[in-house]
Amino acid sequence: MAGGRVLITGASGLLGGVLLHGLRGHPLRGLDVQPSSQNDVVVDMRRIDDAVAAFAGIDTVIDLAATSSANASWQDVLQNNLPATRNALEAARLTQVRRVILASSNHVCGLVERDEPYASVLAGRYADLDPSSLTTVKAGDPVRPDGPYGVGKALGEAAARFYAEEYGISVLCLRIGSVTGDDRPTGPRHFSTFLSHRDLVSLVSCGLAAPDTLRFGIYFGVSANRWRIWDLASARRDLGYEPVDDAENWR
């Protein structure tokens, strides 16, 4: 189980700020390409030598470093996201990091949102629908990325599995839902996809505490929303994750 130093890459972003605050009981370091009050180390994760130096002596890496917009272009994904993810995994291998918690995305399976009944749920059209009867999307279902950003995250998950199986690094991929700065839903889709700050911290805490025998896994990061379309069974089974917030509380 985790007990050593934890490094958060991409620490200056929204998720990084939430986790730096919520995980204060751990010995944390923040890393980002730009200096800020939220990071201790300024490193461009596209530079493998710098990443290796930053990872030295680290037990667990929470890897958030990437262009975070779901509308990221191919250029952004190819020049920023993929090199940063590959370097995080490679630096973890070279420095014998115990575990990498990799921020993936719900956009890895985003095209399911065009299918019914999901399209209606995410648009807030609930007539004749029963949330208890929805078939939830499983982490093991075929990937269906909805753009270059989602494709990049899917490739990151594949690379994570390779590093886990080939090199024995524990890598947990979290398909993060909709986290907002105001910590509340801001549109119809969020009543399904919302992930509260509290539940985000809980999910990552569960990843930090998971036994070393858990070598690889892909898990949806979402709150206990009444209209949730993503499955949480594997996160509950493997990580002990139990979200407590429901987007309906802000309806």
Tab-separated table of C-alpha atoms in Angstrom:
chain	number	residue	atom	x	y	z
A	1	MET	CA	0.000	0.000	0.000
A	2	ALA	CA	1.007	3.610	-0.518
A	3	GLY	CA	3.037	5.291	2.158
A	4	GLY	CA	5.814	7.121	0.341
A	5	ARG	CA	6.061	10.399	-1.514
A	6	VAL	CA	3.334	11.252	-4.001
A	7	LEU	CA	3.994	13.392	-7.071
A	8	ILE	CA	1.144	15.092	-8.923
A	9	THR	CA	1.982	16.088	-12.492
A	10	GLY	CA	-0.133	18.832	-14.037
A	11	ALA	CA	-0.548	20.192	-10.532
A	12	SER	CA	-1.512	23.708	-11.629
A	13	GLY	CA	-4.783	22.585	-13.233
A	14	LEU	CA	-8.226	22.217	-11.684
A	15	LEU	CA	-7.815	18.541	-10.807
A	16	GLY	CA	-4.338	19.138	-9.442
A	17	GLY	CA	-5.573	21.874	-7.157
A	18	VAL	CA	-8.419	19.740	-5.842
A	19	LEU	CA	-6.090	16.833	-5.132
A	20	LEU	CA	-3.322	18.898	-3.573
A	21	HIS	CA	-5.900	20.237	-1.125
A	22	GLY	CA	-7.768	16.984	-0.555
A	23	LEU	CA	-4.727	14.709	-0.138
A	24	ARG	CA	-2.875	16.879	2.348
A	25	GLY	CA	-2.350	13.906	4.657
A	26	HIS	CA	0.152	12.489	2.156
A	27	PRO	CA	3.690	13.758	1.505
A	28	LEU	CA	2.883	15.578	-1.734
A	29	ARG	CA	4.871	17.304	-4.431
A	30	GLY	CA	3.356	19.194	-7.334
A	31	LEU	CA	4.854	19.356	-10.832
A	32	ASP	CA	3.859	21.467	-13.806
A	33	VAL	CA	5.351	23.028	-16.898
A	34	GLN	CA	4.563	26.505	-15.565
A	35	PRO	CA	5.546	27.826	-12.135
A	36	SER	CA	2.658	28.453	-9.762
A	37	SER	CA	1.795	28.338	-6.086
A	38	GLN	CA	0.452	24.798	-6.597
A	39	ASN	CA	3.651	23.151	-7.803
A	40	ASP	CA	7.072	22.584	-6.293
A	41	VAL	CA	8.797	21.430	-9.486
A	42	VAL	CA	8.776	23.051	-12.932
A	43	VAL	CA	9.238	20.338	-15.546
A	44	ASP	CA	8.120	19.857	-19.136
A	45	MET	CA	6.910	16.259	-19.191
A	46	ARG	CA	7.762	16.070	-22.881
A	47	ARG	CA	11.432	15.959	-21.818
A	48	ILE	CA	12.163	12.454	-20.587
A	49	ASP	CA	15.410	13.331	-18.796
A	50	ASP	CA	13.664	16.022	-16.776
A	51	ALA	CA	10.792	13.669	-15.974
A	52	VAL	CA	13.201	11.006	-14.730
A	53	ALA	CA	14.928	13.520	-12.461
A	54	ALA	CA	11.583	14.654	-11.032
A	55	PHE	CA	10.386	11.079	-10.376
A	56	ALA	CA	13.468	10.030	-8.391
A	57	GLY	CA	12.493	8.925	-4.876
A	58	ILE	CA	8.752	9.025	-5.632
A	59	ASP	CA	6.476	6.155	-4.561
A	60	THR	CA	3.324	7.074	-6.500
A	61	VAL	CA	2.708	9.387	-9.450
A	62	ILE	CA	-0.714	10.899	-10.088
A	63	ASP	CA	-0.359	11.834	-13.741
A	64	LEU	CA	-2.574	14.738	-14.822
A	65	ALA	CA	-0.135	16.406	-17.234
A	66	ALA	CA	-1.887	16.940	-20.568
A	67	THR	CA	-3.903	19.384	-22.605
A	68	SER	CA	-7.177	18.870	-20.773
A	69	SER	CA	-9.723	20.146	-23.282
A	70	ALA	CA	-11.962	17.494	-24.828
A	71	ASN	CA	-11.748	19.619	-27.993
A	72	ALA	CA	-7.962	19.296	-28.188
A	73	SER	CA	-6.653	19.085	-31.733
A	74	TRP	CA	-4.594	16.281	-33.218
A	75	GLN	CA	-1.609	18.604	-32.967
A	76	ASP	CA	-2.145	19.068	-29.223
A	77	VAL	CA	-2.549	15.337	-28.668
A	78	LEU	CA	0.470	14.364	-30.762
A	79	GLN	CA	2.777	17.090	-29.476
A	80	ASN	CA	1.671	17.292	-25.846
A	81	ASN	CA	-0.556	14.552	-24.481
A	82	LEU	CA	0.982	11.416	-25.932
A	83	PRO	CA	4.618	12.379	-25.227
A	84	ALA	CA	3.734	13.449	-21.681
A	85	THR	CA	1.883	10.194	-20.948
A	86	ARG	CA	4.594	8.021	-22.466
A	87	ASN	CA	7.271	9.869	-20.511
A	88	ALA	CA	5.346	9.508	-17.261
A	89	LEU	CA	5.224	5.745	-17.712
A	90	GLU	CA	8.816	5.483	-18.910
A	91	ALA	CA	10.140	7.687	-16.110
A	92	ALA	CA	8.180	5.578	-13.622
A	93	ARG	CA	9.856	2.473	-15.007
A	94	LEU	CA	13.336	3.960	-14.908
A	95	THR	CA	12.974	5.250	-11.338
A	96	GLN	CA	11.069	2.225	-9.991
A	97	VAL	CA	7.931	4.120	-9.056
A	98	ARG	CA	5.541	1.716	-7.345
A	99	ARG	CA	2.293	2.947	-8.861
A	100	VAL	CA	1.042	5.382	-11.479
A	101	ILE	CA	-2.522	6.698	-11.217
A	102	LEU	CA	-3.216	7.862	-14.738
A	103	ALA	CA	-5.911	10.432	-15.494
A	104	SER	CA	-7.802	8.986	-18.427
A	105	SER	CA	-11.173	10.306	-19.562
A	106	ASN	CA	-14.778	9.402	-20.171
A	107	HIS	CA	-14.156	10.579	-23.732
A	108	VAL	CA	-12.469	7.226	-24.400
A	109	CYS	CA	-16.030	5.926	-24.804
A	110	GLY	CA	-17.666	9.216	-25.741
A	111	LEU	CA	-19.436	8.006	-28.878
A	112	VAL	CA	-21.785	5.861	-26.807
A	113	GLU	CA	-23.461	9.148	-25.959
A	114	ARG	CA	-24.916	9.205	-29.466
A	115	ASP	CA	-26.797	5.973	-28.758
A	116	GLU	CA	-30.149	5.705	-27.037
A	117	PRO	CA	-31.068	5.815	-24.260
A	118	TYR	CA	-27.789	7.571	-23.365
A	119	ALA	CA	-28.345	10.435	-25.798
A	120	SER	CA	-31.662	11.272	-24.143
A	121	VAL	CA	-30.286	10.931	-20.618
A	122	LEU	CA	-27.370	13.265	-21.294
A	123	ALA	CA	-29.673	15.807	-22.933
A	124	GLY	CA	-31.969	15.743	-19.908
A	125	ARG	CA	-34.869	14.111	-21.747
A	126	TYR	CA	-36.070	11.664	-19.107
A	127	ALA	CA	-39.644	10.959	-20.265
A	128	ASP	CA	-40.407	7.214	-20.236
A	129	LEU	CA	-36.933	6.453	-18.817
A	130	ASP	CA	-36.165	4.747	-15.517
A	131	PRO	CA	-32.652	5.366	-14.144
A	132	SER	CA	-32.696	2.050	-12.281
A	133	SER	CA	-33.156	0.131	-15.538
A	134	LEU	CA	-30.304	1.759	-17.492
A	135	THR	CA	-27.592	-0.579	-18.752
A	136	THR	CA	-24.411	1.159	-17.649
A	137	VAL	CA	-21.304	1.420	-19.812
A	138	LYS	CA	-18.588	-0.911	-18.519
A	139	ALA	CA	-14.866	-0.134	-18.427
A	140	GLY	CA	-14.274	-3.342	-20.390
A	141	ASP	CA	-16.599	-2.367	-23.244
A	142	PRO	CA	-14.952	-1.546	-26.603
A	143	VAL	CA	-13.444	1.936	-26.677
A	144	ARG	CA	-15.335	4.492	-28.765
A	145	PRO	CA	-13.384	7.767	-28.605
A	146	ASP	CA	-15.263	10.897	-29.629
A	147	GLY	CA	-12.275	12.897	-30.918
A	148	PRO	CA	-8.493	13.214	-30.906
A	149	TYR	CA	-8.473	13.837	-27.156
A	150	GLY	CA	-10.356	10.597	-26.493
A	151	VAL	CA	-8.124	8.704	-28.921
A	152	GLY	CA	-5.060	9.961	-27.047
A	153	LYS	CA	-6.509	8.823	-23.729
A	154	ALA	CA	-7.338	5.397	-25.198
A	155	LEU	CA	-3.742	5.071	-26.376
A	156	GLY	CA	-2.619	6.092	-22.901
A	157	GLU	CA	-4.671	3.261	-21.384
A	158	ALA	CA	-3.112	0.801	-23.844
A	159	ALA	CA	0.375	2.039	-22.973
A	160	ALA	CA	-0.476	1.730	-19.288
A	161	ARG	CA	-1.449	-1.925	-19.722
A	162	PHE	CA	1.823	-2.569	-21.590
A	163	TYR	CA	3.927	-1.039	-18.820
A	164	ALA	CA	1.982	-2.917	-16.161
A	165	GLU	CA	2.332	-6.290	-17.827
A	166	GLU	CA	5.814	-5.871	-19.294
A	167	TYR	CA	7.531	-4.075	-16.414
A	168	GLY	CA	5.401	-4.840	-13.370
A	169	ILE	CA	4.431	-1.243	-12.580
A	170	SER	CA	1.012	-0.900	-11.006
A	171	VAL	CA	-0.997	1.440	-13.245
A	172	LEU	CA	-4.572	2.465	-12.494
A	173	CYS	CA	-6.426	4.415	-15.193
A	174	LEU	CA	-9.243	6.669	-13.987
A	175	ARG	CA	-11.788	7.757	-16.589
A	176	ILE	CA	-12.548	11.095	-14.995
A	177	GLY	CA	-16.062	12.483	-15.357
A	178	SER	CA	-17.145	16.124	-15.280
A	179	VAL	CA	-15.270	18.067	-12.594
A	180	THR	CA	-16.200	21.757	-12.423
A	181	GLY	CA	-14.552	24.704	-10.762
A	182	ASP	CA	-17.756	25.504	-8.869
A	183	ASP	CA	-18.079	21.849	-7.761
A	184	ARG	CA	-21.610	21.573	-9.100
A	185	PRO	CA	-23.339	20.565	-12.362
A	186	THR	CA	-23.454	23.342	-14.947
A	187	GLY	CA	-25.526	21.727	-17.724
A	188	PRO	CA	-27.892	18.823	-18.491
A	189	ARG	CA	-25.082	16.354	-19.288
A	190	HIS	CA	-23.518	16.865	-15.881
A	191	PHE	CA	-26.513	15.346	-14.107
A	192	SER	CA	-25.157	12.063	-15.432
A	193	THR	CA	-21.403	12.703	-15.646
A	194	PHE	CA	-20.679	14.910	-12.614
A	195	LEU	CA	-17.749	14.028	-10.350
A	196	SER	CA	-17.634	16.132	-7.193
A	197	HIS	CA	-14.374	17.326	-5.694
A	198	ARG	CA	-15.023	15.172	-2.635
A	199	ASP	CA	-15.600	12.040	-4.708
A	200	LEU	CA	-12.555	12.766	-6.881
A	201	VAL	CA	-10.370	12.901	-3.781
A	202	SER	CA	-12.005	9.722	-2.497
A	203	LEU	CA	-11.387	7.871	-5.766
A	204	VAL	CA	-7.727	8.850	-5.923
A	205	SER	CA	-7.297	8.056	-2.215
A	206	CYS	CA	-8.652	4.581	-2.925
A	207	GLY	CA	-6.121	4.254	-5.745
A	208	LEU	CA	-3.293	5.255	-3.433
A	209	ALA	CA	-4.362	2.716	-0.814
A	210	ALA	CA	-5.089	-0.198	-3.153
A	211	PRO	CA	-2.917	-3.282	-2.538
A	212	ASP	CA	0.266	-3.777	-4.520
A	213	THR	CA	-1.242	-6.926	-6.000
A	214	LEU	CA	-3.552	-4.735	-8.107
A	215	ARG	CA	-1.356	-4.363	-11.165
A	216	PHE	CA	-3.718	-2.774	-13.688
A	217	GLY	CA	-7.245	-1.485	-13.920
A	218	ILE	CA	-9.522	0.968	-15.719
A	219	TYR	CA	-12.207	2.661	-13.636
A	220	PHE	CA	-14.863	5.292	-14.240
A	221	GLY	CA	-14.645	8.348	-12.015
A	222	VAL	CA	-18.160	9.611	-11.409
A	223	SER	CA	-20.311	10.515	-8.446
A	224	ALA	CA	-23.351	8.526	-7.313
A	225	ASN	CA	-25.608	10.369	-9.740
A	226	ARG	CA	-29.174	9.164	-10.158
A	227	TRP	CA	-28.807	9.314	-13.962
A	228	ARG	CA	-25.258	7.940	-14.123
A	229	ILE	CA	-24.591	5.911	-17.303
A	230	TRP	CA	-21.108	4.641	-16.350
A	231	ASP	CA	-20.557	1.491	-14.327
A	232	LEU	CA	-18.897	1.627	-10.908
A	233	ALA	CA	-18.859	-2.073	-10.060
A	234	SER	CA	-15.146	-2.588	-10.781
A	235	ALA	CA	-14.147	0.565	-8.857
A	236	ARG	CA	-16.154	-0.631	-5.886
A	237	ARG	CA	-14.752	-4.167	-6.099
A	238	ASP	CA	-11.071	-3.373	-6.727
A	239	LEU	CA	-10.659	-0.022	-4.989
A	240	GLY	CA	-13.428	0.147	-2.428
A	241	TYR	CA	-14.653	3.394	-4.015
A	242	GLU	CA	-18.061	4.520	-2.729
A	243	PRO	CA	-19.101	7.955	-4.038
A	244	VAL	CA	-21.319	9.982	-1.745
A	245	ASP	CA	-22.488	12.901	-3.861
A	246	ASP	CA	-25.365	12.985	-6.360
A	247	ALA	CA	-25.775	15.670	-9.016
A	248	GLU	CA	-29.507	15.688	-8.232
A	249	ASN	CA	-28.693	17.636	-5.067
A	250	TRP	CA	-28.046	20.650	-7.336
A	251	ARG	CA	-31.094	20.156	-9.564
